[in-house]
């Protein structure tokens, strides 16, 4: 007898219940953080484009910190190199969890978001390179439009009120996690110029001590927080971008649960640190990085200068084409088929949403053009314009299918037997069917009683009135 054919996997199908619950909690924090990020960005733009702009420059260029340790930095640098280390620490935990318990644990399931993320970073870089090369501009900003800002993207979803199904949200989150990984590699490889090998060696030793303490089960924030600060300072002085230390420590945390644990150490620490990252670190970075002058001439120059035009087109066009094309190609040549409740235009809308590249794009822009303050400001303006354009386009595309999304979300959340578990996850459980049968019988009896009362008969009397 012939062996049965392998069943095709469903792309963007229903998530397992534990993964769905984890995703819901994570996205709530990210969404709140994204709204704060939007508010901080708007505040920075207002501050930098009013008569108070001199005070803005004074505050963000104010230096503080121990110079003897090489840490006498401006407020803007403390936000970019210090606070963003917290953001990348959380990104490291997210990546570790995805690798051991999430969408990336199965190589076959991981193929789609990984290919989508790679294509979603390669295409914007190609678009930038093409535009900058043809216009005779600098090629150094090729990495600026390659990153996706998940907090900003989720804030857009919160503002427009789209009830995006959990599978699409999970795809966006996984895509952003892989995107963050490659952004980290880009920063480490292409924006590290001079390396202090002594400081780097001590940083590696500090990370090894951090890992050893975790393996031995040592507990106490008073042990890990000072060690994390030392590791960060050593990494900063090594010449490698300091946020790499945050990622490395996040990846070291255990994100699998033991039998006697409700949450793994990684999940527990992420739950504690994520509000600090989303609610403080990233908004403060935006406050001191997004403040650029947006006069009419500056905005028009965004579409005239090859570097800035390359960033805008890379975010708006390159991201959408790259993510969608990579996803469609991976699905076409694997055994994955799209969830029948969703359509490929839904994937394209999420791919367009990936063009919001605020936080990491601003950081890479500062690194890529560190010696040219004017061009750095213009690149930041291009990031703002490109991210805003991508957000508007994605909002329009998602709104066109909003009614369909609301129906899918309602089906996912329906819990008619009030047991705390959505009905869609219990449909194969015999006990669920018994509970539903009893519930339906109780509702039918209540309807009969109400009909009898309306007809003027005592409740429970079956004869004619």
GROMACS .gro file of C-alpha atoms in nm:
model
  465
    1UNK     CA    1   0.000   0.000   0.000
    2UNK     CA    2   0.134   0.343  -0.089
    3UNK     CA    3   0.253   0.560   0.197
    4UNK     CA    4   0.023   0.853   0.276
    5UNK     CA    5   0.135   1.187   0.145
    6UNK     CA    6   0.269   1.442   0.391
    7UNK     CA    7   0.001   1.685   0.492
    8UNK     CA    8   0.061   2.045   0.399
    9UNK     CA    9   0.124   2.280   0.691
   10UNK     CA   10  -0.100   2.582   0.735
   11UNK     CA   11   0.070   2.921   0.726
   12UNK     CA   12  -0.088   3.176   0.964
   13UNK     CA   13  -0.308   2.907   1.116
   14UNK     CA   14  -0.443   2.906   1.471
   15UNK     CA   15  -0.176   2.935   1.740
   16UNK     CA   16  -0.147   2.687   2.030
   17UNK     CA   17  -0.331   2.826   2.334
   18UNK     CA   18  -0.019   2.882   2.556
   19UNK     CA   19   0.155   3.066   2.272
   20UNK     CA   20  -0.158   3.271   2.207
   21UNK     CA   21  -0.183   3.372   2.576
   22UNK     CA   22   0.185   3.465   2.589
   23UNK     CA   23   0.151   3.665   2.269
   24UNK     CA   24  -0.152   3.855   2.402
   25UNK     CA   25   0.034   3.960   2.717
   26UNK     CA   26   0.349   4.061   2.526
   27UNK     CA   27   0.156   4.263   2.268
   28UNK     CA   28  -0.040   4.452   2.533
   29UNK     CA   29   0.285   4.583   2.680
   30UNK     CA   30   0.434   4.654   2.337
   31UNK     CA   31   0.119   4.838   2.229
   32UNK     CA   32   0.122   5.063   2.536
   33UNK     CA   33   0.493   5.119   2.482
   34UNK     CA   34   0.428   5.200   2.117
   35UNK     CA   35   0.173   5.467   2.210
   36UNK     CA   36   0.430   5.618   2.450
   37UNK     CA   37   0.686   5.599   2.169
   38UNK     CA   38   0.453   5.791   1.939
   39UNK     CA   39   0.393   6.052   2.209
   40UNK     CA   40   0.769   6.089   2.271
   41UNK     CA   41   0.840   6.128   1.899
   42UNK     CA   42   0.571   6.394   1.863
   43UNK     CA   43   0.703   6.574   2.173
   44UNK     CA   44   1.057   6.568   2.029
   45UNK     CA   45   0.939   6.713   1.698
   46UNK     CA   46   0.743   6.990   1.871
   47UNK     CA   47   1.036   7.066   2.102
   48UNK     CA   48   1.280   7.084   1.810
   49UNK     CA   49   1.055   7.298   1.587
   50UNK     CA   50   0.947   7.572   1.827
   51UNK     CA   51   1.130   7.864   1.988
   52UNK     CA   52   1.237   7.614   2.257
   53UNK     CA   53   1.463   7.428   2.012
   54UNK     CA   54   1.781   7.572   2.165
   55UNK     CA   55   1.691   7.418   2.500
   56UNK     CA   56   1.635   7.085   2.322
   57UNK     CA   57   1.988   7.090   2.180
   58UNK     CA   58   2.126   7.200   2.517
   59UNK     CA   59   1.960   6.914   2.703
   60UNK     CA   60   2.048   6.633   2.464
   61UNK     CA   61   2.409   6.750   2.423
   62UNK     CA   62   2.464   6.782   2.800
   63UNK     CA   63   2.745   6.547   2.910
   64UNK     CA   64   2.753   6.345   3.229
   65UNK     CA   65   2.921   6.032   3.358
   66UNK     CA   66   3.268   5.928   3.479
   67UNK     CA   67   3.522   6.040   3.221
   68UNK     CA   68   3.794   5.823   3.378
   69UNK     CA   69   3.595   5.517   3.275
   70UNK     CA   70   3.534   5.647   2.924
   71UNK     CA   71   3.167   5.710   3.003
   72UNK     CA   72   3.138   6.089   2.992
   73UNK     CA   73   2.857   6.081   2.738
   74UNK     CA   74   2.590   6.320   2.619
   75UNK     CA   75   2.229   6.262   2.719
   76UNK     CA   76   2.157   6.160   2.359
   77UNK     CA   77   2.436   5.900   2.368
   78UNK     CA   78   2.322   5.768   2.706
   79UNK     CA   79   1.979   5.715   2.552
   80UNK     CA   80   2.117   5.545   2.239
   81UNK     CA   81   2.394   5.337   2.397
   82UNK     CA   82   2.259   5.289   2.748
   83UNK     CA   83   1.881   5.279   2.746
   84UNK     CA   84   1.861   5.090   2.417
   85UNK     CA   85   2.071   4.815   2.577
   86UNK     CA   86   1.760   4.742   2.787
   87UNK     CA   87   1.551   4.726   2.468
   88UNK     CA   88   1.797   4.483   2.308
   89UNK     CA   89   1.814   4.278   2.630
   90UNK     CA   90   1.439   4.218   2.596
   91UNK     CA   91   1.490   4.147   2.224
   92UNK     CA   92   1.750   3.885   2.320
   93UNK     CA   93   1.504   3.714   2.557
   94UNK     CA   94   1.233   3.722   2.287
   95UNK     CA   95   1.472   3.566   2.037
   96UNK     CA   96   1.577   3.296   2.284
   97UNK     CA   97   1.216   3.214   2.361
   98UNK     CA   98   1.125   3.198   1.992
   99UNK     CA   99   1.419   2.962   1.936
  100UNK     CA  100   1.328   2.719   2.216
  101UNK     CA  101   0.949   2.752   2.255
  102UNK     CA  102   0.808   2.974   1.982
  103UNK     CA  103   0.774   2.991   1.606
  104UNK     CA  104   1.148   2.940   1.544
  105UNK     CA  105   1.188   2.615   1.740
  106UNK     CA  106   1.082   2.405   1.439
  107UNK     CA  107   1.315   2.465   1.142
  108UNK     CA  108   1.031   2.401   0.896
  109UNK     CA  109   0.796   2.645   1.068
  110UNK     CA  110   1.080   2.897   1.111
  111UNK     CA  111   1.160   2.899   0.741
  112UNK     CA  112   0.880   3.138   0.645
  113UNK     CA  113   0.947   3.422   0.895
  114UNK     CA  114   1.325   3.385   0.858
  115UNK     CA  115   1.313   3.405   0.478
  116UNK     CA  116   1.061   3.690   0.500
  117UNK     CA  117   1.288   3.881   0.742
  118UNK     CA  118   1.600   3.825   0.530
  119UNK     CA  119   1.425   3.937   0.211
  120UNK     CA  120   1.265   4.222   0.408
  121UNK     CA  121   1.612   4.348   0.498
  122UNK     CA  122   1.786   4.274   0.169
  123UNK     CA  123   1.532   4.450  -0.055
  124UNK     CA  124   1.538   4.787   0.130
  125UNK     CA  125   1.918   4.778   0.118
  126UNK     CA  126   1.904   4.710  -0.257
  127UNK     CA  127   1.654   4.993  -0.308
  128UNK     CA  128   1.872   5.234  -0.109
  129UNK     CA  129   2.188   5.125  -0.294
  130UNK     CA  130   2.019   5.167  -0.631
  131UNK     CA  131   1.880   5.514  -0.554
  132UNK     CA  132   2.198   5.641  -0.387
  133UNK     CA  133   2.424   5.498  -0.659
  134UNK     CA  134   2.219   5.645  -0.943
  135UNK     CA  135   2.207   5.985  -0.771
  136UNK     CA  136   2.574   5.994  -0.677
  137UNK     CA  137   2.500   5.985  -0.303
  138UNK     CA  138   2.673   5.812  -0.015
  139UNK     CA  139   2.626   5.435   0.004
  140UNK     CA  140   2.696   5.430   0.378
  141UNK     CA  141   2.328   5.444   0.477
  142UNK     CA  142   2.226   5.117   0.312
  143UNK     CA  143   2.139   4.962   0.652
  144UNK     CA  144   1.911   5.245   0.769
  145UNK     CA  145   1.585   5.120   0.608
  146UNK     CA  146   1.642   4.753   0.693
  147UNK     CA  147   1.494   4.748   1.046
  148UNK     CA  148   1.134   4.711   1.165
  149UNK     CA  149   1.006   4.880   1.483
  150UNK     CA  150   0.757   4.636   1.638
  151UNK     CA  151   0.644   4.878   1.915
  152UNK     CA  152   0.567   5.153   1.663
  153UNK     CA  153   0.390   4.904   1.433
  154UNK     CA  154   0.171   4.776   1.716
  155UNK     CA  155   0.096   5.133   1.823
  156UNK     CA  156  -0.037   5.197   1.473
  157UNK     CA  157  -0.259   4.891   1.510
  158UNK     CA  158  -0.385   5.022   1.845
  159UNK     CA  159  -0.459   5.366   1.703
  160UNK     CA  160  -0.651   5.243   1.399
  161UNK     CA  161  -0.831   4.983   1.612
  162UNK     CA  162  -0.769   4.689   1.381
  163UNK     CA  163  -0.859   4.355   1.539
  164UNK     CA  164  -0.572   4.173   1.377
  165UNK     CA  165  -0.595   3.792   1.421
  166UNK     CA  166  -0.337   3.647   1.660
  167UNK     CA  167  -0.166   3.451   1.380
  168UNK     CA  168  -0.094   3.770   1.184
  169UNK     CA  169   0.025   3.944   1.499
  170UNK     CA  170   0.250   3.647   1.579
  171UNK     CA  171   0.393   3.659   1.228
  172UNK     CA  172   0.466   4.030   1.267
  173UNK     CA  173   0.627   3.977   1.609
  174UNK     CA  174   0.839   3.681   1.490
  175UNK     CA  175   0.938   3.877   1.182
  176UNK     CA  176   1.047   4.169   1.402
  177UNK     CA  177   1.245   3.940   1.637
  178UNK     CA  178   1.442   3.791   1.346
  179UNK     CA  179   1.474   4.142   1.202
  180UNK     CA  180   1.624   4.260   1.535
  181UNK     CA  181   1.875   3.974   1.526
  182UNK     CA  182   2.003   4.073   1.183
  183UNK     CA  183   2.003   4.442   1.281
  184UNK     CA  184   2.224   4.350   1.578
  185UNK     CA  185   2.461   4.163   1.347
  186UNK     CA  186   2.470   4.461   1.109
  187UNK     CA  187   2.557   4.696   1.396
  188UNK     CA  188   2.824   4.461   1.531
  189UNK     CA  189   2.988   4.388   1.195
  190UNK     CA  190   2.956   4.709   0.994
  191UNK     CA  191   2.958   4.981   1.260
  192UNK     CA  192   3.249   4.864   1.472
  193UNK     CA  193   3.558   5.053   1.356
  194UNK     CA  194   3.826   5.038   1.626
  195UNK     CA  195   3.834   4.747   1.869
  196UNK     CA  196   3.995   4.761   2.213
  197UNK     CA  197   4.076   4.392   2.251
  198UNK     CA  198   4.156   4.423   2.622
  199UNK     CA  199   3.813   4.570   2.700
  200UNK     CA  200   3.648   4.318   2.466
  201UNK     CA  201   3.827   4.032   2.642
  202UNK     CA  202   3.712   4.151   2.984
  203UNK     CA  203   3.358   4.194   2.844
  204UNK     CA  204   3.367   3.833   2.722
  205UNK     CA  205   3.489   3.726   3.066
  206UNK     CA  206   3.207   3.921   3.232
  207UNK     CA  207   2.950   3.757   3.004
  208UNK     CA  208   3.098   3.416   3.089
  209UNK     CA  209   3.058   3.492   3.462
  210UNK     CA  210   2.698   3.602   3.394
  211UNK     CA  211   2.630   3.271   3.215
  212UNK     CA  212   2.800   3.065   3.488
  213UNK     CA  213   2.596   3.230   3.765
  214UNK     CA  214   2.277   3.155   3.571
  215UNK     CA  215   2.382   2.792   3.524
  216UNK     CA  216   2.453   2.758   3.897
  217UNK     CA  217   2.108   2.894   3.980
  218UNK     CA  218   2.234   3.201   4.166
  219UNK     CA  219   1.951   3.445   4.231
  220UNK     CA  220   1.929   3.811   4.329
  221UNK     CA  221   1.904   4.130   4.126
  222UNK     CA  222   2.186   4.277   4.338
  223UNK     CA  223   2.420   4.024   4.173
  224UNK     CA  224   2.309   4.050   3.812
  225UNK     CA  225   2.232   4.422   3.774
  226UNK     CA  226   2.583   4.543   3.876
  227UNK     CA  227   2.739   4.269   3.662
  228UNK     CA  228   2.520   4.369   3.367
  229UNK     CA  229   2.626   4.734   3.405
  230UNK     CA  230   2.996   4.631   3.415
  231UNK     CA  231   2.950   4.414   3.105
  232UNK     CA  232   2.777   4.700   2.925
  233UNK     CA  233   3.055   4.948   3.015
  234UNK     CA  234   3.327   4.706   2.901
  235UNK     CA  235   3.144   4.640   2.574
  236UNK     CA  236   3.105   5.014   2.516
  237UNK     CA  237   3.478   5.076   2.573
  238UNK     CA  238   3.570   4.785   2.346
  239UNK     CA  239   3.441   4.973   2.042
  240UNK     CA  240   3.162   4.721   1.978
  241UNK     CA  241   2.820   4.882   2.013
  242UNK     CA  242   2.714   4.851   2.376
  243UNK     CA  243   2.368   4.715   2.293
  244UNK     CA  244   2.538   4.386   2.192
  245UNK     CA  245   2.597   4.318   2.563
  246UNK     CA  246   2.224   4.345   2.627
  247UNK     CA  247   2.142   4.097   2.351
  248UNK     CA  248   2.408   3.852   2.469
  249UNK     CA  249   2.280   3.850   2.827
  250UNK     CA  250   1.920   3.812   2.709
  251UNK     CA  251   2.015   3.507   2.500
  252UNK     CA  252   2.177   3.344   2.804
  253UNK     CA  253   1.856   3.326   3.006
  254UNK     CA  254   1.672   2.996   3.023
  255UNK     CA  255   1.332   3.020   2.852
  256UNK     CA  256   1.212   2.661   2.897
  257UNK     CA  257   1.002   2.566   3.198
  258UNK     CA  258   1.081   2.291   3.448
  259UNK     CA  259   0.797   2.076   3.578
  260UNK     CA  260   0.774   2.273   3.904
  261UNK     CA  261   0.776   2.614   3.733
  262UNK     CA  262   0.484   2.823   3.615
  263UNK     CA  263   0.721   3.054   3.426
  264UNK     CA  264   1.078   3.011   3.310
  265UNK     CA  265   1.343   3.254   3.442
  266UNK     CA  266   1.357   3.422   3.101
  267UNK     CA  267   0.980   3.475   3.092
  268UNK     CA  268   0.980   3.604   3.450
  269UNK     CA  269   1.262   3.854   3.389
  270UNK     CA  270   1.109   3.961   3.057
  271UNK     CA  271   0.780   4.028   3.239
  272UNK     CA  272   0.968   4.254   3.482
  273UNK     CA  273   1.194   4.433   3.234
  274UNK     CA  274   0.962   4.471   2.932
  275UNK     CA  275   0.762   4.761   3.088
  276UNK     CA  276   1.094   4.938   3.163
  277UNK     CA  277   1.200   4.890   2.801
  278UNK     CA  278   0.870   4.976   2.632
  279UNK     CA  279   0.759   5.243   2.879
  280UNK     CA  280   1.086   5.424   2.954
  281UNK     CA  281   1.395   5.324   2.754
  282UNK     CA  282   1.254   5.339   2.401
  283UNK     CA  283   1.038   5.653   2.452
  284UNK     CA  284   1.336   5.840   2.603
  285UNK     CA  285   1.554   5.733   2.310
  286UNK     CA  286   1.286   5.866   2.073
  287UNK     CA  287   1.261   6.191   2.271
  288UNK     CA  288   1.632   6.265   2.229
  289UNK     CA  289   1.678   6.123   1.879
  290UNK     CA  290   1.364   6.213   1.683
  291UNK     CA  291   1.390   6.587   1.729
  292UNK     CA  292   1.478   6.713   1.381
  293UNK     CA  293   1.390   7.040   1.212
  294UNK     CA  294   1.101   6.983   0.972
  295UNK     CA  295   1.078   7.307   0.779
  296UNK     CA  296   0.919   7.302   0.434
  297UNK     CA  297   1.262   7.306   0.271
  298UNK     CA  298   1.388   7.018   0.486
  299UNK     CA  299   1.088   6.801   0.399
  300UNK     CA  300   1.122   6.871   0.027
  301UNK     CA  301   1.494   6.788   0.046
  302UNK     CA  302   1.401   6.441   0.171
  303UNK     CA  303   1.271   6.365  -0.180
  304UNK     CA  304   1.559   6.536  -0.359
  305UNK     CA  305   1.871   6.401  -0.192
  306UNK     CA  306   1.959   6.045  -0.301
  307UNK     CA  307   2.046   5.924   0.052
  308UNK     CA  308   1.719   6.039   0.207
  309UNK     CA  309   1.508   5.931  -0.091
  310UNK     CA  310   1.675   5.590  -0.071
  311UNK     CA  311   1.571   5.561   0.295
  312UNK     CA  312   1.209   5.658   0.226
  313UNK     CA  313   1.173   5.421  -0.071
  314UNK     CA  314   1.358   5.148   0.114
  315UNK     CA  315   1.113   5.160   0.405
  316UNK     CA  316   0.794   5.204   0.201
  317UNK     CA  317   0.867   5.001  -0.112
  318UNK     CA  318   1.162   4.779  -0.021
  319UNK     CA  319   1.015   4.644   0.302
  320UNK     CA  320   0.672   4.567   0.157
  321UNK     CA  321   0.809   4.395  -0.156
  322UNK     CA  322   1.083   4.215   0.036
  323UNK     CA  323   0.869   4.073   0.318
  324UNK     CA  324   0.578   3.982   0.091
  325UNK     CA  325   0.800   3.840  -0.183
  326UNK     CA  326   1.005   3.637   0.063
  327UNK     CA  327   0.693   3.500   0.232
  328UNK     CA  328   0.521   3.409  -0.094
  329UNK     CA  329   0.836   3.246  -0.233
  330UNK     CA  330   0.897   3.043   0.084
  331UNK     CA  331   0.534   2.929   0.090
  332UNK     CA  332   0.542   2.849  -0.283
  333UNK     CA  333   0.842   2.618  -0.255
  334UNK     CA  334   0.755   2.451   0.076
  335UNK     CA  335   0.453   2.253   0.190
  336UNK     CA  336   0.295   2.557   0.360
  337UNK     CA  337  -0.042   2.685   0.244
  338UNK     CA  338  -0.212   3.002   0.359
  339UNK     CA  339  -0.485   2.986   0.623
  340UNK     CA  340  -0.811   2.977   0.418
  341UNK     CA  341  -0.960   3.247   0.644
  342UNK     CA  342  -0.688   3.489   0.529
  343UNK     CA  343  -0.575   3.613   0.189
  344UNK     CA  344  -0.243   3.717   0.043
  345UNK     CA  345  -0.345   4.086   0.056
  346UNK     CA  346  -0.350   4.041   0.436
  347UNK     CA  347   0.014   3.933   0.423
  348UNK     CA  348   0.096   4.231   0.201
  349UNK     CA  349  -0.067   4.468   0.452
  350UNK     CA  350   0.150   4.328   0.733
  351UNK     CA  351   0.453   4.349   0.502
  352UNK     CA  352   0.374   4.718   0.448
  353UNK     CA  353   0.346   4.763   0.825
  354UNK     CA  354   0.701   4.624   0.853
  355UNK     CA  355   0.816   4.943   0.679
  356UNK     CA  356   0.784   5.129   1.009
  357UNK     CA  357   1.152   5.137   1.100
  358UNK     CA  358   1.167   5.400   1.368
  359UNK     CA  359   1.388   5.305   1.667
  360UNK     CA  360   1.664   5.091   1.515
  361UNK     CA  361   1.661   5.289   1.189
  362UNK     CA  362   1.727   5.610   1.383
  363UNK     CA  363   2.008   5.436   1.571
  364UNK     CA  364   2.171   5.303   1.253
  365UNK     CA  365   2.129   5.646   1.090
  366UNK     CA  366   2.327   5.803   1.375
  367UNK     CA  367   2.600   5.539   1.339
  368UNK     CA  368   2.617   5.551   0.958
  369UNK     CA  369   2.661   5.929   0.932
  370UNK     CA  370   2.821   6.007   1.268
  371UNK     CA  371   3.063   6.258   1.114
  372UNK     CA  372   2.799   6.462   0.928
  373UNK     CA  373   2.545   6.629   1.159
  374UNK     CA  374   2.343   6.782   0.873
  375UNK     CA  375   2.307   6.455   0.683
  376UNK     CA  376   2.228   6.270   1.006
  377UNK     CA  377   1.937   6.507   1.069
  378UNK     CA  378   1.815   6.467   0.710
  379UNK     CA  379   1.836   6.087   0.740
  380UNK     CA  380   1.629   6.104   1.060
  381UNK     CA  381   1.370   6.314   0.878
  382UNK     CA  382   1.365   6.052   0.601
  383UNK     CA  383   1.309   5.776   0.859
  384UNK     CA  384   1.015   5.971   1.003
  385UNK     CA  385   0.864   6.035   0.658
  386UNK     CA  386   0.914   5.675   0.543
  387UNK     CA  387   0.776   5.526   0.864
  388UNK     CA  388   0.474   5.756   0.860
  389UNK     CA  389   0.402   5.676   0.494
  390UNK     CA  390   0.428   5.301   0.558
  391UNK     CA  391   0.198   5.336   0.861
  392UNK     CA  392  -0.068   5.522   0.663
  393UNK     CA  393  -0.059   5.274   0.372
  394UNK     CA  394  -0.074   4.976   0.607
  395UNK     CA  395  -0.363   5.132   0.800
  396UNK     CA  396  -0.561   5.176   0.477
  397UNK     CA  397  -0.495   4.818   0.364
  398UNK     CA  398  -0.584   4.672   0.705
  399UNK     CA  399  -0.901   4.881   0.735
  400UNK     CA  400  -1.027   4.732   0.407
  401UNK     CA  401  -1.041   4.393   0.580
  402UNK     CA  402  -1.130   4.512   0.930
  403UNK     CA  403  -1.474   4.342   0.938
  404UNK     CA  404  -1.318   4.009   0.844
  405UNK     CA  405  -1.053   4.048   1.114
  406UNK     CA  406  -1.316   4.129   1.377
  407UNK     CA  407  -1.507   3.811   1.290
  408UNK     CA  408  -1.191   3.599   1.314
  409UNK     CA  409  -1.101   3.752   1.650
  410UNK     CA  410  -1.455   3.699   1.780
  411UNK     CA  411  -1.433   3.331   1.678
  412UNK     CA  412  -1.095   3.301   1.854
  413UNK     CA  413  -1.224   3.460   2.177
  414UNK     CA  414  -1.571   3.297   2.202
  415UNK     CA  415  -1.611   3.107   2.532
  416UNK     CA  416  -1.978   3.011   2.562
  417UNK     CA  417  -1.925   2.757   2.840
  418UNK     CA  418  -1.735   3.016   3.052
  419UNK     CA  419  -1.448   2.783   3.146
  420UNK     CA  420  -1.174   3.033   3.060
  421UNK     CA  421  -1.066   2.843   2.748
  422UNK     CA  422  -1.182   2.965   2.406
  423UNK     CA  423  -1.426   2.717   2.252
  424UNK     CA  424  -1.222   2.682   1.935
  425UNK     CA  425  -0.947   2.508   2.137
  426UNK     CA  426  -1.190   2.253   2.288
  427UNK     CA  427  -1.386   2.134   1.988
  428UNK     CA  428  -1.219   1.792   1.993
  429UNK     CA  429  -1.277   1.742   2.366
  430UNK     CA  430  -1.579   1.516   2.458
  431UNK     CA  431  -1.627   1.699   2.790
  432UNK     CA  432  -1.662   2.024   2.600
  433UNK     CA  433  -1.942   1.882   2.385
  434UNK     CA  434  -2.126   1.756   2.696
  435UNK     CA  435  -2.097   2.101   2.857
  436UNK     CA  436  -2.218   2.269   2.539
  437UNK     CA  437  -2.513   2.028   2.509
  438UNK     CA  438  -2.616   2.105   2.869
  439UNK     CA  439  -2.571   2.477   2.806
  440UNK     CA  440  -2.784   2.468   2.491
  441UNK     CA  441  -3.055   2.268   2.671
  442UNK     CA  442  -3.057   2.523   2.956
  443UNK     CA  443  -3.089   2.808   2.707
  444UNK     CA  444  -3.372   2.629   2.524
  445UNK     CA  445  -3.556   2.573   2.853
  446UNK     CA  446  -3.516   2.942   2.939
  447UNK     CA  447  -3.654   3.042   2.598
  448UNK     CA  448  -3.958   2.811   2.649
  449UNK     CA  449  -4.020   2.961   2.992
  450UNK     CA  450  -4.008   3.316   2.855
  451UNK     CA  451  -4.243   3.220   2.569
  452UNK     CA  452  -4.491   3.075   2.817
  453UNK     CA  453  -4.480   3.387   3.033
  454UNK     CA  454  -4.532   3.605   2.725
  455UNK     CA  455  -4.832   3.391   2.625
  456UNK     CA  456  -4.993   3.437   2.968
  457UNK     CA  457  -4.933   3.080   3.093
  458UNK     CA  458  -4.759   2.991   3.418
  459UNK     CA  459  -4.395   2.889   3.368
  460UNK     CA  460  -4.367   2.512   3.318
  461UNK     CA  461  -4.726   2.458   3.192
  462UNK     CA  462  -4.721   2.280   2.856
  463UNK     CA  463  -5.095   2.277   2.767
  464UNK     CA  464  -5.279   2.539   2.556
  465UNK     CA  465  -5.352   2.874   2.720
   0.00000   0.00000   0.00000
